[in-house]
Coordinates of C-alpha atoms and ligand atoms in Angstrom, one line a residue:
X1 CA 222.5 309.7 -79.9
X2 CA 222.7 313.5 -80.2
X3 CA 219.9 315.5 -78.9
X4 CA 217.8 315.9 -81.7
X5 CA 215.8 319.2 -82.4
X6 CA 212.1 318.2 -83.6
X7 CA 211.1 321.9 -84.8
X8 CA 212.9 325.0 -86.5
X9 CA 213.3 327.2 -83.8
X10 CA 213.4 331.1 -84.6
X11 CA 216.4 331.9 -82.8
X12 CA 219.2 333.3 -85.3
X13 CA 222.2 331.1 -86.0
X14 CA 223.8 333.4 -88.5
X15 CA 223.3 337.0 -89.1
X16 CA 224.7 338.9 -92.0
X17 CA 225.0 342.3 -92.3
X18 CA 225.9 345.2 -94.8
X19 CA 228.1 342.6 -95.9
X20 CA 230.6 343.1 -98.7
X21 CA 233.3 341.4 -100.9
X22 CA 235.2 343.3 -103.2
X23 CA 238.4 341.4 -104.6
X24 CA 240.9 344.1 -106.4
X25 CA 242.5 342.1 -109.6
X26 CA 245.7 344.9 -111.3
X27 CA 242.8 345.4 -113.6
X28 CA 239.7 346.4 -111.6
X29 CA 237.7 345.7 -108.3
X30 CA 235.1 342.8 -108.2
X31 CA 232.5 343.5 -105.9
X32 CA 232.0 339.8 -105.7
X33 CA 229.3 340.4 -102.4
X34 CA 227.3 343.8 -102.4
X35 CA 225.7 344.5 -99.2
X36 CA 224.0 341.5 -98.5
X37 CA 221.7 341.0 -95.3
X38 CA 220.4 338.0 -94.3
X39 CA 219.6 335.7 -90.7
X40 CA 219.7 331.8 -90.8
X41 CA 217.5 330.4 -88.0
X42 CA 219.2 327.7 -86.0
X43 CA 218.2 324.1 -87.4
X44 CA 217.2 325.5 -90.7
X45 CA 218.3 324.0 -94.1
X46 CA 219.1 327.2 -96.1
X47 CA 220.2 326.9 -99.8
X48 CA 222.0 330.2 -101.6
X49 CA 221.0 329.6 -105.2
X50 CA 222.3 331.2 -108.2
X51 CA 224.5 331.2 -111.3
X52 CA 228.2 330.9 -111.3
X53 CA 229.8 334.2 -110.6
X54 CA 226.7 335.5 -108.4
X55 CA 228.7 335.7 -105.3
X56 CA 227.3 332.5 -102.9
X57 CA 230.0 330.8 -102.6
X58 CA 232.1 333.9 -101.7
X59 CA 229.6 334.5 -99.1
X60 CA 229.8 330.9 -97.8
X61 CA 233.9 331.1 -97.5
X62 CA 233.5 334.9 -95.6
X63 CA 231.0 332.4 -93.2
X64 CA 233.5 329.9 -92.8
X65 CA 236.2 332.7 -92.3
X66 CA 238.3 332.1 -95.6
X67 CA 237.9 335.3 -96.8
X68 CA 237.4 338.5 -94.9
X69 CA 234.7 340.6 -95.8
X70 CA 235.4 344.2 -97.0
X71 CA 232.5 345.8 -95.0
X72 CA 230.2 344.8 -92.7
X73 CA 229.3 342.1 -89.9
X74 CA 228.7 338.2 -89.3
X75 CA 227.6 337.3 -85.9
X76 CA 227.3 333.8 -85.6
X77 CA 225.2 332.5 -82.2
X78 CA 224.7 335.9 -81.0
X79 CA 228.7 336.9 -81.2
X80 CA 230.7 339.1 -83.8
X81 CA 233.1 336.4 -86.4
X82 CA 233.8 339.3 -89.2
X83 CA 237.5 339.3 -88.1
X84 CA 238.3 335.9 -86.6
X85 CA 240.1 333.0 -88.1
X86 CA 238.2 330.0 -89.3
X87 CA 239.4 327.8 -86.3
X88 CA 237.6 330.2 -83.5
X89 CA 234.4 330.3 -85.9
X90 CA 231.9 327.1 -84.7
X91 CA 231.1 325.8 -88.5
X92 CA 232.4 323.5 -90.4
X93 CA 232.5 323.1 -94.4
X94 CA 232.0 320.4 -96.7
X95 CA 233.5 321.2 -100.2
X96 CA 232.7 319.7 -103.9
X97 CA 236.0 318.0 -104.1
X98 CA 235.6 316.5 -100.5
X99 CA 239.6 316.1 -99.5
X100 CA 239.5 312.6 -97.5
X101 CA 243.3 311.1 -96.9
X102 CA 243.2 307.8 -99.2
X103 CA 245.8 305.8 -97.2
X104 CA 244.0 306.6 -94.1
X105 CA 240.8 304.1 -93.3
X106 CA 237.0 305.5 -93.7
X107 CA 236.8 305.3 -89.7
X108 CA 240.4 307.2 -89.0
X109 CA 239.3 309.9 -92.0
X110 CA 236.3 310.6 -89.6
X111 CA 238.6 310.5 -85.9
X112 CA 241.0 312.7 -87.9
X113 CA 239.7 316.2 -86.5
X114 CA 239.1 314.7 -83.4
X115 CA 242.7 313.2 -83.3
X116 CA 244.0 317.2 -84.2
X117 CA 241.9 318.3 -81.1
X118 CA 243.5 315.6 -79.2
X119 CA 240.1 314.1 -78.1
X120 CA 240.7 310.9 -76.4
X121 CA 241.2 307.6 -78.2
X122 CA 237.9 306.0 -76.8
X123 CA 235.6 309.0 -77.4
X124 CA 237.1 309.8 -80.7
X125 CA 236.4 306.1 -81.7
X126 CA 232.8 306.1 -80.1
X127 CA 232.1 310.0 -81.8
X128 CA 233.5 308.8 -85.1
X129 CA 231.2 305.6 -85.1
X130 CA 228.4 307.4 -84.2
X131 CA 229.2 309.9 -86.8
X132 CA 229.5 307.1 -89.8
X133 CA 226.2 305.8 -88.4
X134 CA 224.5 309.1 -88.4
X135 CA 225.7 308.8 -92.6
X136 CA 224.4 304.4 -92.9
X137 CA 227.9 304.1 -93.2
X138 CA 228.5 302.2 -89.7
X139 CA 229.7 298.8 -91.5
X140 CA 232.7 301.0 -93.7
X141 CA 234.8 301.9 -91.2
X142 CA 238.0 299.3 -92.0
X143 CA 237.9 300.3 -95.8
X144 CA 239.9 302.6 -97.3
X145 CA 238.2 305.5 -99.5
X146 CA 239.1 303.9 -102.9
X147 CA 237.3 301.0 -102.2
X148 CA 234.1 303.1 -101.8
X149 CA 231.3 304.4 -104.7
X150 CA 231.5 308.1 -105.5
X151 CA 228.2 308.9 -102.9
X152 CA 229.9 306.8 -100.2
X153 CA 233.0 309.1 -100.3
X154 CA 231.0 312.5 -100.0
X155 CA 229.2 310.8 -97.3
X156 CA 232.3 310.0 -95.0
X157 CA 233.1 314.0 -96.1
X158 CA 229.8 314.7 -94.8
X159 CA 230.5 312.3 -91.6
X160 CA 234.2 314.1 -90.8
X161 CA 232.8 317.3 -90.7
X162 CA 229.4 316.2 -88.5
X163 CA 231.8 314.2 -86.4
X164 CA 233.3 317.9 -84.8
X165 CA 229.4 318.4 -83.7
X166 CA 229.5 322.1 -85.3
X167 CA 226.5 324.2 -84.8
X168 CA 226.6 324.8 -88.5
X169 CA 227.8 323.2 -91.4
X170 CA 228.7 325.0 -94.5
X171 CA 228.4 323.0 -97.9
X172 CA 229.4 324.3 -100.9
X173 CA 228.1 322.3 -104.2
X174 CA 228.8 318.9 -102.5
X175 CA 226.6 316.7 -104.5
X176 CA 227.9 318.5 -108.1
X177 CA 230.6 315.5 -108.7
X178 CA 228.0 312.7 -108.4
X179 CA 225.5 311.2 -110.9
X180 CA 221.9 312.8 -111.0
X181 CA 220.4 309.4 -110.0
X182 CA 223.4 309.8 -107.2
X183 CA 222.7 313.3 -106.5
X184 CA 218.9 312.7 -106.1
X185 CA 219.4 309.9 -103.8
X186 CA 221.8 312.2 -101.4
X187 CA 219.5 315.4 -101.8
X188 CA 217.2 313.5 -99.7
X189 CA 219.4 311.9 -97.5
X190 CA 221.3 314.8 -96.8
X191 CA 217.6 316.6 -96.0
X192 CA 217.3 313.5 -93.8
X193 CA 220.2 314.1 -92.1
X194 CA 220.2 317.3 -91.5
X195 CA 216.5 317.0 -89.7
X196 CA 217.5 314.3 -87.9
X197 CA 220.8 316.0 -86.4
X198 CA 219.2 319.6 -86.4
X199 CA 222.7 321.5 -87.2
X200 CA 222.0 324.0 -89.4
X201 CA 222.7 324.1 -92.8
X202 CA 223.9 326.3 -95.1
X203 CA 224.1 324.9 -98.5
X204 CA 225.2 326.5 -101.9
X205 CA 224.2 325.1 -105.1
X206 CA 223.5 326.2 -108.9
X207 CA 220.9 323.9 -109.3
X208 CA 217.3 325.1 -109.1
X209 CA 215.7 321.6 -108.8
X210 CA 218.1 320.9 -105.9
X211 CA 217.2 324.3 -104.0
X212 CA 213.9 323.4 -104.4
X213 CA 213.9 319.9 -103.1
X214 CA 216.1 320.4 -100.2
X215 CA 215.8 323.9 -98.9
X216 CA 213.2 325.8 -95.8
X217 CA 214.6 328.6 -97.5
X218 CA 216.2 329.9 -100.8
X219 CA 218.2 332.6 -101.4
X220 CA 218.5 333.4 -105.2
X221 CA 222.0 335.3 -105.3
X222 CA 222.3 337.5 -108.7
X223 CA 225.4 340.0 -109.5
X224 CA 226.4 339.5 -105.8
X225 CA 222.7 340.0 -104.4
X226 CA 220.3 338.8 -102.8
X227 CA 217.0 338.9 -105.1
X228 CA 214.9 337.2 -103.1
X229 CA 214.5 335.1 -100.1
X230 CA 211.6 332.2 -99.5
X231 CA 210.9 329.0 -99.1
X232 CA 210.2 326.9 -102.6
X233 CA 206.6 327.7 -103.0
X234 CA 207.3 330.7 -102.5
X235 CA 210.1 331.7 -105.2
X236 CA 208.0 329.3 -107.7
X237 CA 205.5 330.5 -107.3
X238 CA 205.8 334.2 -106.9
X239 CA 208.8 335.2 -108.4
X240 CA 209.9 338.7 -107.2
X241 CA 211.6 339.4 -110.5
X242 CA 212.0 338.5 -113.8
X243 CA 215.6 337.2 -113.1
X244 CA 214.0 334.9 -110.5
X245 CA 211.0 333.7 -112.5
X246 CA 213.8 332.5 -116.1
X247 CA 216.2 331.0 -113.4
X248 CA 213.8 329.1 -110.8
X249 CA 211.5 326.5 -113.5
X250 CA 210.6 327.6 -117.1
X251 CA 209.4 331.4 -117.0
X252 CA 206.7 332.6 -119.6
X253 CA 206.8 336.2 -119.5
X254 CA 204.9 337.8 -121.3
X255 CA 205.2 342.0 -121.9
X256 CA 204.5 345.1 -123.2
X257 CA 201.4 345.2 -125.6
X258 CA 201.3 341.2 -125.8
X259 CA 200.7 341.3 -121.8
X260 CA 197.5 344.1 -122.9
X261 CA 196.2 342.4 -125.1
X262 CA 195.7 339.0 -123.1
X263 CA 195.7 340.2 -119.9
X264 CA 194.9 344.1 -119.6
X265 CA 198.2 344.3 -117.7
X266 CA 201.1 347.0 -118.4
X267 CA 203.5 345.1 -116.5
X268 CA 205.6 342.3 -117.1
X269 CA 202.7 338.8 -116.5
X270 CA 204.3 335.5 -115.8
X271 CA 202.7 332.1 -116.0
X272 CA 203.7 328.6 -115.3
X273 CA 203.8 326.0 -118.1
X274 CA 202.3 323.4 -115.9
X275 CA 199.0 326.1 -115.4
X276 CA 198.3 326.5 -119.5
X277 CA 196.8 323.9 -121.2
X278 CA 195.8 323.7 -124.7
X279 CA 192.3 321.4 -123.8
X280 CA 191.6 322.6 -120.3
X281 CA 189.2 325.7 -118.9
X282 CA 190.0 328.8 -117.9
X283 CA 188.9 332.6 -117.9
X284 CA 192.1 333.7 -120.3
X285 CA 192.7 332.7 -123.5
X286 CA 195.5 333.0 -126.6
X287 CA 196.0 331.4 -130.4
X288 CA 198.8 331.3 -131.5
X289 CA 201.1 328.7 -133.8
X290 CA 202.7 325.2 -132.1
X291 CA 206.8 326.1 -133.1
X292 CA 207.9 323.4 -130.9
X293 CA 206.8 320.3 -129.6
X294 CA 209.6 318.4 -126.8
X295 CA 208.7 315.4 -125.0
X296 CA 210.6 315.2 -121.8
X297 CA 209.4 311.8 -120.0
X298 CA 207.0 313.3 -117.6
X299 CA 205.3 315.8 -119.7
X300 CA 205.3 317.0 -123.1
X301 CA 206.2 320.6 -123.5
X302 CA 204.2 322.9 -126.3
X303 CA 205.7 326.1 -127.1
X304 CA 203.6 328.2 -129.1
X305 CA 204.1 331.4 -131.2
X306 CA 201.1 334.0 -130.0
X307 CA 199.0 335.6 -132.8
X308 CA 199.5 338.7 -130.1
X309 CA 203.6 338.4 -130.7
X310 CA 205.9 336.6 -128.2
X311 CA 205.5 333.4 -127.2
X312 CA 204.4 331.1 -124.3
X313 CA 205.0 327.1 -123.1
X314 CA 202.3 324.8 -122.0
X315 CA 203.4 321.7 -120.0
X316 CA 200.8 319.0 -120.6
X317 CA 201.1 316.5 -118.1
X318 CA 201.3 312.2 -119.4
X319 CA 199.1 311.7 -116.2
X320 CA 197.6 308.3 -117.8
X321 CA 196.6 310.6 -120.6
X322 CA 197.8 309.8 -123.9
X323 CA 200.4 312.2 -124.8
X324 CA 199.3 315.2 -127.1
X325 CA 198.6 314.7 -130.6
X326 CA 199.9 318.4 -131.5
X327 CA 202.5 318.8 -134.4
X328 CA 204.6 321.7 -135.5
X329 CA 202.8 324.3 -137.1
X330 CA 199.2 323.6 -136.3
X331 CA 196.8 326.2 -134.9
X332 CA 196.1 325.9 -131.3
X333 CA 194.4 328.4 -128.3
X334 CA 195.8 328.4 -124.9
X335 CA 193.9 328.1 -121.8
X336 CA 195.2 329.3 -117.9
X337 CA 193.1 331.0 -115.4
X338 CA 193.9 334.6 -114.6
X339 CA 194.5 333.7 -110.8
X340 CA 197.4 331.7 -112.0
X341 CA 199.3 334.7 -113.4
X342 CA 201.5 336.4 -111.5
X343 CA 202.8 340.6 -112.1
X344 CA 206.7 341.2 -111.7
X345 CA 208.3 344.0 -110.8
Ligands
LIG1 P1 230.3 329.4 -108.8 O1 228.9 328.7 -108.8 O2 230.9 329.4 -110.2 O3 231.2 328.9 -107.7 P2 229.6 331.7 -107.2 O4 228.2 332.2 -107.3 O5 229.9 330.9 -106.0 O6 230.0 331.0 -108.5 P3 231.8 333.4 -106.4 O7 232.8 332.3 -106.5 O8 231.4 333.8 -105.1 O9 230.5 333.0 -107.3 O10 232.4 334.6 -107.2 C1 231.8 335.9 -107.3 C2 232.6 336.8 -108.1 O11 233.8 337.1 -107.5 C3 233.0 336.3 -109.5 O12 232.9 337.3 -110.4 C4 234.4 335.8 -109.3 O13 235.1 335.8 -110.5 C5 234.9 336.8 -108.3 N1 236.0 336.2 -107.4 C6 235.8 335.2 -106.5 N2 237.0 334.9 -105.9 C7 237.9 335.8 -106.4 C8 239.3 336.1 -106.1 N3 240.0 335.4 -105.2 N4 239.9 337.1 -106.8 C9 239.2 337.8 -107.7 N5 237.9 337.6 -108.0 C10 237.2 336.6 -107.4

């Protein structure tokens, strides 16, 4: 078995700096990557989260050494990358549309790498086995990719690039072909996994809920940025900025003489659905009129237009509870506690 690393240790596997993309189309220059500066601790599960076009996965390629940056430095285990080709760099990626041979077997898929480095027939078969174990895959090994589900294929992906033993592995959006019920399935797995061999992991994804599952750390990426870096709670539950609080769970925000009015605050106030309730305590208060009512399984959410101007949405949970009786139009006051709220920017 691989030596496996029980706790997160703090020494730095990845360290970006000043770093910048800029790709020059005949009709401008995208700065795809604008001065980004972040460290990835060995044996950490790092997500970069953000929109499409917000610059993650062009960060993850520059990693890998697919793209050169434009300015500035990656040091990977303590030496300088920015210029080397992706063959001298110690990572390995996993893409979306994981490129497995189909008329090779699952088990010669995995040795392939291994085969390139002209690794031995018997440790190449031992290291692939132990690598399509490492993935509950050990019994696949004679079949031939098309004769595997959609969650087995990303995981011999997965297995082929674990099999090389890199000290990081990059994955950009490798669950985004599969299923949710898939996807949810192999968020934890892959979580598993990655504890269980300790590589660290640098993992790019869209979607929040995933980040927030997976992840020791999130970066939300914006306009090629960094806008903030934390672990789960800690985006959800103190966004740094309004971009951060809409694209991480369901933002209320509310502002200007609204915000005054219920809270005394000039700034921008945010507040989780989950923490206003239309029955329940708390030191704040608003009335307002119900414009929405949407039952989503697990809660129901209320969004209600304030008497004060704007609007805010209450979650109420269907925790053995029978689900609110609240219609469209009728009158209701909201409920949250000022501690909940949180001030942005
Ligand atoms: P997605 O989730 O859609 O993959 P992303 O956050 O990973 O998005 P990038 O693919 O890094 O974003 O792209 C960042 C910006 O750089 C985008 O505006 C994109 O159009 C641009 N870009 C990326 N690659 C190139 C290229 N080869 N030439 C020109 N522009 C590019």
């Amino acid at each position: 078995m691989w030596k496996v690393i029980p706790l997160m240790t703090r020494e730095v596997a990845i360290s970006l700096r000043d770093l910048r993309k800029e790709f020059r189309t005949p009709a401008r220059t995208v700065v795809a990557v604008d001065s980004i500066n972040l460290d990835v601790y060995n044996g950490e599960f790092i997500t970069l989260l953000g929109p499409s076009g917000s610059g993650k996965t062009t960060v993850l390629r520059m990693i890998a050494g697919f793209e050169l940056p434009t300015s500035g430095s990656i040091v990977l285990d303590g030496q300088d990358v920015s210029q080397q080709p992706p063959f001298d760099r110690d990572v390995n990626t996993v893409f979306q549309d994981y490129a497995i041979f189909p008329h090779m077997s699952v088990l010669e898929n995995v040795e392939y790498g291994l085969r390139v480095k002209k690794v031995p027939a018997a440790e190449r078969r031992r290291r692939a086995e132990e690598a399509l174990a490492n993935v509950a895959l050990a019994d696949f090994g004679d079949r031939k990719p098309s004769q595997l589900s959609g969650g087995q294929r990303q995981r011999v992906a997965l297995a082929r690039a674990l099999v090389n033993r890199p000290k990081v592995l990059l994955l950009d959006e490798p669950l985004g072909a599969l299923d949710l019920k898939l996807r949810e399935q192999m968020q934890i797995e892959l979580k598993e996994l990655q504890r269980e061999v300790g590589i660290t992991f640098v993992f790019v994804t869209h979607d929040q809920e995933e980040a927030l599952t997976m992840s020791d750390r999130i970066a939300v990426f914006n306009n090629g940025a960094i806008e903030q870096l934390g672990t789960a709670q800690e985006i959800y539950e103190h966004p740094a900025t309004e971009f951060v609080a809409g694209f991480v769970g369901v933002a209320n925000l509310i502002k200007g003489e609204t915000a005054q009015a219920l809270t005394g605050q000039s700034r921008t106030v945010s507040i989780r659905p989950e923490k206003i309730t239309l029955a329940g305590a708390g030191d704040r208060q608003a009335s307002g009129h119900v414009r929405e009512v949407i039952y989503v399984g697990n809660a129901t959410r209320i969004i209600v237009a304030l008497d004060a101007g704007g609007q805010l949405i209450a979650s109420e949970p269907h925790d053995g509870r029978a689900p609110t009786s609240v219609k469209v139009g009728d009158a209701v006051t909201l409920h949250w506690f000022a501690a909940q709220e949180y001030l942005i920017g």
